[in-house]
Amino acid sequence: MKTSMQRFALDLAPGVVFPIAQAQGVTIRIKRGLVWITEEGHLDDVLLRGGAYYEILTEGKVVVEAFSTTRIEIEAPEAMSIMSLPGVAALGRALSSLWRRLKTSGGAVQFPKAAA
């Protein structure tokens, strides 16, 4: 029996950390770039290049860190809502908020200045 899958692609700049939680059975596919993946409860971290993938085995936290300009694809069984995964849900909320700010400001959004 073939399971139907859903996918969510994400581009990460070098140094960006993307946390995912409660995602047992989710596969992270590295489309391009280089990432470091740490899964709670595993002693070994994983370093993956474009073309490789990693399947999350536990319900614990997973952290994906980009070492270069990277594109990842989150793949989950159709029965699991990708947008309900804590890391993906937070990203979705941030993007929705930014979109609302862009629409109401006519395209000009001021971001807080970085500390010197």
mmCIF file of N, CA and C in Angstrom:
data_model
loop_
_atom_site.group_PDB
_atom_site.id
_atom_site.type_symbol
_atom_site.label_atom_id
_atom_site.label_comp_id
_atom_site.label_asym_id
_atom_site.label_seq_id
_atom_site.Cartn_x
_atom_site.Cartn_y
_atom_site.Cartn_z
ATOM 1 N N MET A 1 0.844 -1.179 0.000
ATOM 2 C CA MET A 1 0.000 0.000 0.000
ATOM 3 C C MET A 1 0.891 1.245 0.000
ATOM 4 N N LYS A 2 0.648 2.157 -0.917
ATOM 5 C CA LYS A 2 1.423 3.396 -1.019
ATOM 6 C C LYS A 2 0.745 4.479 -0.196
ATOM 7 N N THR A 3 1.521 5.142 0.655
ATOM 8 C CA THR A 3 0.995 6.213 1.487
ATOM 9 C C THR A 3 1.098 7.532 0.739
ATOM 10 N N SER A 4 0.032 8.312 0.751
ATOM 11 C CA SER A 4 0.038 9.628 0.127
ATOM 12 C C SER A 4 0.840 10.582 1.007
ATOM 13 N N MET A 5 1.698 11.401 0.357
ATOM 14 C CA MET A 5 2.569 12.301 1.100
ATOM 15 C C MET A 5 2.247 13.753 0.767
ATOM 16 N N GLN A 6 2.541 14.646 1.707
ATOM 17 C CA GLN A 6 2.433 16.083 1.474
ATOM 18 C C GLN A 6 3.816 16.684 1.691
ATOM 19 N N ARG A 7 4.110 17.779 0.981
ATOM 20 C CA ARG A 7 5.441 18.375 1.024
ATOM 21 C C ARG A 7 5.378 19.881 1.264
ATOM 22 N N PHE A 8 6.438 20.390 1.914
ATOM 23 C CA PHE A 8 6.583 21.809 2.191
ATOM 24 C C PHE A 8 8.054 22.149 1.966
ATOM 25 N N ALA A 9 8.355 23.036 1.025
ATOM 26 C CA ALA A 9 9.746 23.412 0.733
ATOM 27 C C ALA A 9 10.102 24.698 1.464
ATOM 28 N N LEU A 10 11.366 24.808 1.838
ATOM 29 C CA LEU A 10 11.837 25.950 2.609
ATOM 30 C C LEU A 10 13.284 26.259 2.243
ATOM 31 N N ASP A 11 13.569 27.521 1.950
ATOM 32 C CA ASP A 11 14.942 27.972 1.694
ATOM 33 C C ASP A 11 15.516 28.542 2.982
ATOM 34 N N LEU A 12 16.737 28.135 3.307
ATOM 35 C CA LEU A 12 17.412 28.585 4.525
ATOM 36 C C LEU A 12 18.732 29.250 4.165
ATOM 37 N N ALA A 13 19.001 30.397 4.754
ATOM 38 C CA ALA A 13 20.287 31.075 4.581
ATOM 39 C C ALA A 13 21.309 30.423 5.515
ATOM 40 N N PRO A 14 22.590 30.577 5.225
ATOM 41 C CA PRO A 14 23.613 30.018 6.118
ATOM 42 C C PRO A 14 23.431 30.508 7.551
ATOM 43 N N GLY A 15 23.514 29.582 8.505
ATOM 44 C CA GLY A 15 23.385 29.928 9.914
ATOM 45 C C GLY A 15 21.964 29.899 10.453
ATOM 46 N N VAL A 16 20.974 29.773 9.576
ATOM 47 C CA VAL A 16 19.580 29.734 10.030
ATOM 48 C C VAL A 16 19.292 28.377 10.667
ATOM 49 N N VAL A 17 18.625 28.425 11.815
ATOM 50 C CA VAL A 17 18.252 27.220 12.543
ATOM 51 C C VAL A 17 16.741 27.049 12.436
ATOM 52 N N PHE A 18 16.309 25.857 12.056
ATOM 53 C CA PHE A 18 14.887 25.567 11.895
ATOM 54 C C PHE A 18 14.519 24.406 12.818
ATOM 55 N N PRO A 19 13.772 24.681 13.905
ATOM 56 C CA PRO A 19 13.382 23.611 14.830
ATOM 57 C C PRO A 19 12.082 22.928 14.392
ATOM 58 N N ILE A 20 12.014 21.645 14.638
ATOM 59 C CA ILE A 20 10.798 20.865 14.369
ATOM 60 C C ILE A 20 10.569 19.992 15.596
ATOM 61 N N ALA A 21 9.320 19.815 15.988
ATOM 62 C CA ALA A 21 9.018 18.949 17.132
ATOM 63 C C ALA A 21 7.822 18.075 16.812
ATOM 64 N N GLN A 22 7.711 16.973 17.536
ATOM 65 C CA GLN A 22 6.573 16.067 17.418
ATOM 66 C C GLN A 22 6.345 15.664 15.962
ATOM 67 N N ALA A 23 7.416 15.211 15.305
ATOM 68 C CA ALA A 23 7.348 14.948 13.871
ATOM 69 C C ALA A 23 7.827 13.553 13.501
ATOM 70 N N GLN A 24 7.580 12.591 14.358
ATOM 71 C CA GLN A 24 7.995 11.215 14.060
ATOM 72 C C GLN A 24 7.408 10.789 12.715
ATOM 73 N N GLY A 25 8.244 10.241 11.842
ATOM 74 C CA GLY A 25 7.792 9.789 10.530
ATOM 75 C C GLY A 25 7.952 10.818 9.425
ATOM 76 N N VAL A 26 8.320 12.052 9.793
ATOM 77 C CA VAL A 26 8.553 13.102 8.802
ATOM 78 C C VAL A 26 9.939 12.892 8.186
ATOM 79 N N THR A 27 10.051 13.145 6.891
ATOM 80 C CA THR A 27 11.335 13.051 6.201
ATOM 81 C C THR A 27 11.782 14.456 5.801
ATOM 82 N N ILE A 28 13.052 14.764 6.051
ATOM 83 C CA ILE A 28 13.647 16.028 5.638
ATOM 84 C C ILE A 28 14.548 15.714 4.446
ATOM 85 N N ARG A 29 14.212 16.259 3.291
ATOM 86 C CA ARG A 29 15.016 16.053 2.076
ATOM 87 C C ARG A 29 15.827 17.315 1.814
ATOM 88 N N ILE A 30 17.125 17.139 1.605
ATOM 89 C CA ILE A 30 17.985 18.271 1.309
ATOM 90 C C ILE A 30 18.060 18.373 -0.211
ATOM 91 N N LYS A 31 17.457 19.409 -0.747
ATOM 92 C CA LYS A 31 17.419 19.591 -2.194
ATOM 93 C C LYS A 31 18.737 20.189 -2.695
ATOM 94 N N ARG A 32 19.301 21.127 -1.914
ATOM 95 C CA ARG A 32 20.619 21.685 -2.226
ATOM 96 C C ARG A 32 21.190 22.272 -0.940
ATOM 97 N N GLY A 33 22.510 22.367 -0.892
ATOM 98 C CA GLY A 33 23.152 22.944 0.271
ATOM 99 C C GLY A 33 23.681 21.897 1.234
ATOM 100 N N LEU A 34 23.953 22.344 2.444
ATOM 101 C CA LEU A 34 24.539 21.513 3.493
ATOM 102 C C LEU A 34 23.852 21.832 4.813
ATOM 103 N N VAL A 35 23.361 20.809 5.513
ATOM 104 C CA VAL A 35 22.682 21.009 6.795
ATOM 105 C C VAL A 35 23.244 20.072 7.860
ATOM 106 N N TRP A 36 23.086 20.525 9.083
ATOM 107 C CA TRP A 36 23.426 19.736 10.265
ATOM 108 C C TRP A 36 22.097 19.448 10.955
ATOM 109 N N ILE A 37 21.827 18.186 11.247
ATOM 110 C CA ILE A 37 20.574 17.797 11.895
ATOM 111 C C ILE A 37 20.886 17.132 13.233
ATOM 112 N N THR A 38 20.224 17.620 14.275
ATOM 113 C CA THR A 38 20.327 17.061 15.618
ATOM 114 C C THR A 38 18.940 16.589 16.031
ATOM 115 N N GLU A 39 18.838 15.342 16.475
ATOM 116 C CA GLU A 39 17.557 14.805 16.940
ATOM 117 C C GLU A 39 17.687 14.441 18.420
ATOM 118 N N GLU A 40 16.755 14.972 19.222
ATOM 119 C CA GLU A 40 16.745 14.707 20.662
ATOM 120 C C GLU A 40 16.746 13.200 20.909
ATOM 121 N N GLY A 41 17.616 12.766 21.813
ATOM 122 C CA GLY A 41 17.672 11.354 22.161
ATOM 123 C C GLY A 41 18.661 10.547 21.337
ATOM 124 N N HIS A 42 19.259 11.162 20.309
ATOM 125 C CA HIS A 42 20.263 10.485 19.494
ATOM 126 C C HIS A 42 21.638 11.034 19.847
ATOM 127 N N LEU A 43 22.601 10.160 20.010
ATOM 128 C CA LEU A 43 23.946 10.603 20.374
ATOM 129 C C LEU A 43 24.680 11.252 19.207
ATOM 130 N N ASP A 44 24.392 10.804 18.001
ATOM 131 C CA ASP A 44 25.100 11.311 16.834
ATOM 132 C C ASP A 44 24.267 12.322 16.065
ATOM 133 N N ASP A 45 24.909 13.419 15.665
ATOM 134 C CA ASP A 45 24.286 14.381 14.769
ATOM 135 C C ASP A 45 24.568 13.922 13.340
ATOM 136 N N VAL A 46 23.870 14.528 12.386
ATOM 137 C CA VAL A 46 24.010 14.135 10.993
ATOM 138 C C VAL A 46 24.323 15.367 10.160
ATOM 139 N N LEU A 47 25.279 15.246 9.257
ATOM 140 C CA LEU A 47 25.625 16.304 8.316
ATOM 141 C C LEU A 47 25.238 15.796 6.928
ATOM 142 N N LEU A 48 24.344 16.526 6.251
ATOM 143 C CA LEU A 48 23.820 16.051 4.962
ATOM 144 C C LEU A 48 23.966 17.103 3.875
ATOM 145 N N ARG A 49 24.265 16.640 2.675
ATOM 146 C CA ARG A 49 24.371 17.496 1.484
ATOM 147 C C ARG A 49 23.143 17.285 0.602
ATOM 148 N N GLY A 50 23.020 18.163 -0.402
ATOM 149 C CA GLY A 50 21.934 18.058 -1.363
ATOM 150 C C GLY A 50 21.834 16.652 -1.934
ATOM 151 N N GLY A 51 20.603 16.156 -2.036
ATOM 152 C CA GLY A 51 20.352 14.814 -2.538
ATOM 153 C C GLY A 51 20.127 13.797 -1.434
ATOM 154 N N ALA A 52 20.525 14.125 -0.209
ATOM 155 C CA ALA A 52 20.354 13.208 0.918
ATOM 156 C C ALA A 52 19.028 13.487 1.631
ATOM 157 N N TYR A 53 18.634 12.571 2.518
ATOM 158 C CA TYR A 53 17.417 12.770 3.306
ATOM 159 C C TYR A 53 17.607 12.181 4.694
ATOM 160 N N TYR A 54 16.716 12.596 5.607
ATOM 161 C CA TYR A 54 16.757 12.127 6.987
ATOM 162 C C TYR A 54 15.330 11.894 7.454
ATOM 163 N N GLU A 55 15.058 10.720 8.010
ATOM 164 C CA GLU A 55 13.731 10.430 8.548
ATOM 165 C C GLU A 55 13.761 10.586 10.061
ATOM 166 N N ILE A 56 12.828 11.381 10.586
ATOM 167 C CA ILE A 56 12.740 11.613 12.029
ATOM 168 C C ILE A 56 12.133 10.369 12.676
ATOM 169 N N LEU A 57 12.853 9.812 13.653
ATOM 170 C CA LEU A 57 12.467 8.532 14.238
ATOM 171 C C LEU A 57 11.719 8.653 15.558
ATOM 172 N N THR A 58 11.816 9.810 16.227
ATOM 173 C CA THR A 58 11.200 9.946 17.546
ATOM 174 C C THR A 58 10.255 11.145 17.576
ATOM 175 N N GLU A 59 9.552 11.281 18.673
ATOM 176 C CA GLU A 59 8.647 12.418 18.869
ATOM 177 C C GLU A 59 9.359 13.618 19.479
ATOM 178 N N GLY A 60 10.655 13.505 19.710
ATOM 179 C CA GLY A 60 11.411 14.589 20.331
ATOM 180 C C GLY A 60 11.666 15.745 19.388
ATOM 181 N N LYS A 61 12.464 16.679 19.870
ATOM 182 C CA LYS A 61 12.805 17.873 19.086
ATOM 183 C C LYS A 61 13.904 17.545 18.069
ATOM 184 N N VAL A 62 13.819 18.200 16.928
ATOM 185 C CA VAL A 62 14.826 18.091 15.871
ATOM 186 C C VAL A 62 15.217 19.509 15.491
ATOM 187 N N VAL A 63 16.519 19.737 15.310
ATOM 188 C CA VAL A 63 17.004 21.037 14.881
ATOM 189 C C VAL A 63 17.763 20.846 13.574
ATOM 190 N N VAL A 64 17.393 21.658 12.575
ATOM 191 C CA VAL A 64 18.071 21.661 11.283
ATOM 192 C C VAL A 64 18.802 23.000 11.176
ATOM 193 N N GLU A 65 20.106 22.964 10.952
ATOM 194 C CA GLU A 65 20.876 24.195 10.786
ATOM 195 C C GLU A 65 21.536 24.193 9.418
ATOM 196 N N ALA A 66 21.341 25.282 8.676
ATOM 197 C CA ALA A 66 21.937 25.416 7.347
ATOM 198 C C ALA A 66 23.380 25.896 7.469
ATOM 199 N N PHE A 67 24.294 25.222 6.783
ATOM 200 C CA PHE A 67 25.693 25.639 6.736
ATOM 201 C C PHE A 67 25.991 26.427 5.477
ATOM 202 N N SER A 68 25.082 26.385 4.516
ATOM 203 C CA SER A 68 25.228 27.116 3.264
ATOM 204 C C SER A 68 23.822 27.489 2.814
ATOM 205 N N THR A 69 23.713 28.198 1.710
ATOM 206 C CA THR A 69 22.385 28.479 1.168
ATOM 207 C C THR A 69 21.752 27.136 0.843
ATOM 208 N N THR A 70 20.621 26.864 1.455
ATOM 209 C CA THR A 70 20.055 25.521 1.450
ATOM 210 C C THR A 70 18.573 25.543 1.108
ATOM 211 N N ARG A 71 18.132 24.507 0.455
ATOM 212 C CA ARG A 71 16.701 24.281 0.243
ATOM 213 C C ARG A 71 16.385 22.897 0.787
ATOM 214 N N ILE A 72 15.432 22.864 1.735
ATOM 215 C CA ILE A 72 14.985 21.584 2.274
ATOM 216 C C ILE A 72 13.522 21.368 1.911
ATOM 217 N N GLU A 73 13.110 20.133 1.967
ATOM 218 C CA GLU A 73 11.713 19.790 1.740
ATOM 219 C C GLU A 73 11.272 18.917 2.910
ATOM 220 N N ILE A 74 10.226 19.337 3.574
ATOM 221 C CA ILE A 74 9.643 18.570 4.667
ATOM 222 C C ILE A 74 8.560 17.705 4.041
ATOM 223 N N GLU A 75 8.638 16.407 4.261
ATOM 224 C CA GLU A 75 7.685 15.471 3.667
ATOM 225 C C GLU A 75 7.021 14.668 4.790
ATOM 226 N N ALA A 76 5.690 14.654 4.793
ATOM 227 C CA ALA A 76 4.966 13.973 5.864
ATOM 228 C C ALA A 76 3.797 13.176 5.281
ATOM 229 N N PRO A 77 3.407 12.093 5.962
ATOM 230 C CA PRO A 77 2.227 11.348 5.518
ATOM 231 C C PRO A 77 1.002 12.254 5.485
ATOM 232 N N GLU A 78 0.108 12.020 4.547
ATOM 233 C CA GLU A 78 -1.100 12.837 4.373
ATOM 234 C C GLU A 78 -1.906 12.916 5.664
ATOM 235 N N ALA A 79 -1.860 11.865 6.483
ATOM 236 C CA ALA A 79 -2.629 11.840 7.731
ATOM 237 C C ALA A 79 -2.097 12.839 8.755
ATOM 238 N N MET A 80 -0.859 13.318 8.572
ATOM 239 C CA MET A 80 -0.257 14.271 9.502
ATOM 240 C C MET A 80 -0.292 15.660 8.867
ATOM 241 N N SER A 81 -0.751 16.636 9.593
ATOM 242 C CA SER A 81 -0.787 17.998 9.065
ATOM 243 C C SER A 81 0.580 18.649 9.235
ATOM 244 N N ILE A 82 1.261 18.956 8.118
ATOM 245 C CA ILE A 82 2.568 19.610 8.197
ATOM 246 C C ILE A 82 2.454 20.921 8.952
ATOM 247 N N MET A 83 1.402 21.681 8.701
ATOM 248 C CA MET A 83 1.275 22.990 9.341
ATOM 249 C C MET A 83 1.038 22.889 10.842
ATOM 250 N N SER A 84 0.721 21.706 11.355
ATOM 251 C CA SER A 84 0.547 21.563 12.803
ATOM 252 C C SER A 84 1.867 21.260 13.506
ATOM 253 N N LEU A 85 2.935 20.950 12.756
ATOM 254 C CA LEU A 85 4.232 20.717 13.387
ATOM 255 C C LEU A 85 4.711 22.023 13.999
ATOM 256 N N PRO A 86 5.138 22.032 15.273
ATOM 257 C CA PRO A 86 5.476 23.280 15.945
ATOM 258 C C PRO A 86 6.415 24.206 15.183
ATOM 259 N N GLY A 87 7.508 23.716 14.606
ATOM 260 C CA GLY A 87 8.431 24.593 13.878
ATOM 261 C C GLY A 87 7.807 25.179 12.631
ATOM 262 N N VAL A 88 7.077 24.364 11.895
ATOM 263 C CA VAL A 88 6.433 24.815 10.666
ATOM 264 C C VAL A 88 5.291 25.768 10.991
ATOM 265 N N ALA A 89 4.547 25.472 12.037
ATOM 266 C CA ALA A 89 3.435 26.338 12.433
ATOM 267 C C ALA A 89 3.947 27.728 12.815
ATOM 268 N N ALA A 90 5.057 27.796 13.546
ATOM 269 C CA ALA A 90 5.630 29.094 13.937
ATOM 270 C C ALA A 90 6.084 29.868 12.702
ATOM 271 N N LEU A 91 6.683 29.172 11.757
ATOM 272 C CA LEU A 91 7.104 29.828 10.518
ATOM 273 C C LEU A 91 5.890 30.357 9.761
ATOM 274 N N GLY A 92 4.850 29.548 9.684
ATOM 275 C CA GLY A 92 3.626 29.981 9.006
ATOM 276 C C GLY A 92 3.024 31.219 9.649
ATOM 277 N N ARG A 93 3.002 31.268 10.988
ATOM 278 C CA ARG A 93 2.470 32.436 11.694
ATOM 279 C C ARG A 93 3.318 33.671 11.405
ATOM 280 N N ALA A 94 4.646 33.522 11.405
ATOM 281 C CA ALA A 94 5.534 34.653 11.141
ATOM 282 C C ALA A 94 5.339 35.180 9.720
ATOM 283 N N LEU A 95 5.222 34.282 8.751
ATOM 284 C CA LEU A 95 5.018 34.705 7.367
ATOM 285 C C LEU A 95 3.657 35.373 7.182
ATOM 286 N N SER A 96 2.627 34.846 7.838
ATOM 287 C CA SER A 96 1.296 35.454 7.758
ATOM 288 C C SER A 96 1.310 36.856 8.342
ATOM 289 N N SER A 97 1.998 37.018 9.467
ATOM 290 C CA SER A 97 2.094 38.332 10.102
ATOM 291 C C SER A 97 2.827 39.315 9.194
ATOM 292 N N LEU A 98 3.934 38.868 8.606
ATOM 293 C CA LEU A 98 4.679 39.729 7.694
ATOM 294 C C LEU A 98 3.820 40.109 6.490
ATOM 295 N N TRP A 99 3.081 39.167 5.934
ATOM 296 C CA TRP A 99 2.214 39.438 4.779
ATOM 297 C C TRP A 99 1.152 40.483 5.133
ATOM 298 N N ARG A 100 0.542 40.349 6.317
ATOM 299 C CA ARG A 100 -0.466 41.325 6.748
ATOM 300 C C ARG A 100 0.160 42.710 6.879
ATOM 301 N N ARG A 101 1.367 42.783 7.447
ATOM 302 C CA ARG A 101 2.053 44.072 7.600
ATOM 303 C C ARG A 101 2.377 44.683 6.245
ATOM 304 N N LEU A 102 2.797 43.867 5.303
ATOM 305 C CA LEU A 102 3.096 44.363 3.961
ATOM 306 C C LEU A 102 1.837 44.907 3.283
ATOM 307 N N LYS A 103 0.731 44.189 3.412
ATOM 308 C CA LYS A 103 -0.519 44.608 2.775
ATOM 309 C C LYS A 103 -1.036 45.912 3.364
ATOM 310 N N THR A 104 -0.961 46.061 4.684
ATOM 311 C CA THR A 104 -1.525 47.255 5.321
ATOM 312 C C THR A 104 -0.602 48.459 5.224
ATOM 313 N N SER A 105 0.674 48.237 4.930
ATOM 314 C CA SER A 105 1.616 49.359 4.869
ATOM 315 C C SER A 105 1.916 49.787 3.438
ATOM 316 N N GLY A 106 1.258 49.176 2.481
ATOM 317 C CA GLY A 106 1.548 49.508 1.092
ATOM 318 C C GLY A 106 2.898 49.001 0.622
ATOM 319 N N GLY A 107 3.425 47.992 1.280
ATOM 320 C CA GLY A 107 4.688 47.385 0.854
ATOM 321 C C GLY A 107 5.922 47.859 1.594
ATOM 322 N N ALA A 108 5.765 48.828 2.502
ATOM 323 C CA ALA A 108 6.922 49.336 3.248
ATOM 324 C C ALA A 108 6.824 48.871 4.694
ATOM 325 N N VAL A 109 7.699 47.979 5.090
ATOM 326 C CA VAL A 109 7.686 47.464 6.445
ATOM 327 C C VAL A 109 9.008 47.832 7.115
ATOM 328 N N GLN A 110 8.914 48.400 8.303
ATOM 329 C CA GLN A 110 10.124 48.714 9.058
ATOM 330 C C GLN A 110 10.425 47.569 10.003
ATOM 331 N N PHE A 111 11.663 47.133 9.985
ATOM 332 C CA PHE A 111 12.106 46.077 10.872
ATOM 333 C C PHE A 111 12.937 46.697 11.988
ATOM 334 N N PRO A 112 12.949 46.085 13.161
ATOM 335 C CA PRO A 112 13.765 46.622 14.254
ATOM 336 C C PRO A 112 15.236 46.636 13.848
ATOM 337 N N LYS A 113 15.958 47.675 14.293
ATOM 338 C CA LYS A 113 17.376 47.760 13.992
ATOM 339 C C LYS A 113 18.130 46.741 14.823
ATOM 340 N N ALA A 114 19.134 46.125 14.204
ATOM 341 C CA ALA A 114 19.973 45.160 14.914
ATOM 342 C C ALA A 114 20.844 45.884 15.925
ATOM 343 N N ALA A 115 21.079 45.233 17.047
ATOM 344 C CA ALA A 115 21.950 45.817 18.068
ATOM 345 C C ALA A 115 23.372 45.907 17.534
ATOM 346 N N ALA A 116 24.027 47.003 17.834
ATOM 347 C CA ALA A 116 25.406 47.216 17.322
ATOM 348 C C ALA A 116 26.407 46.505 18.169
#
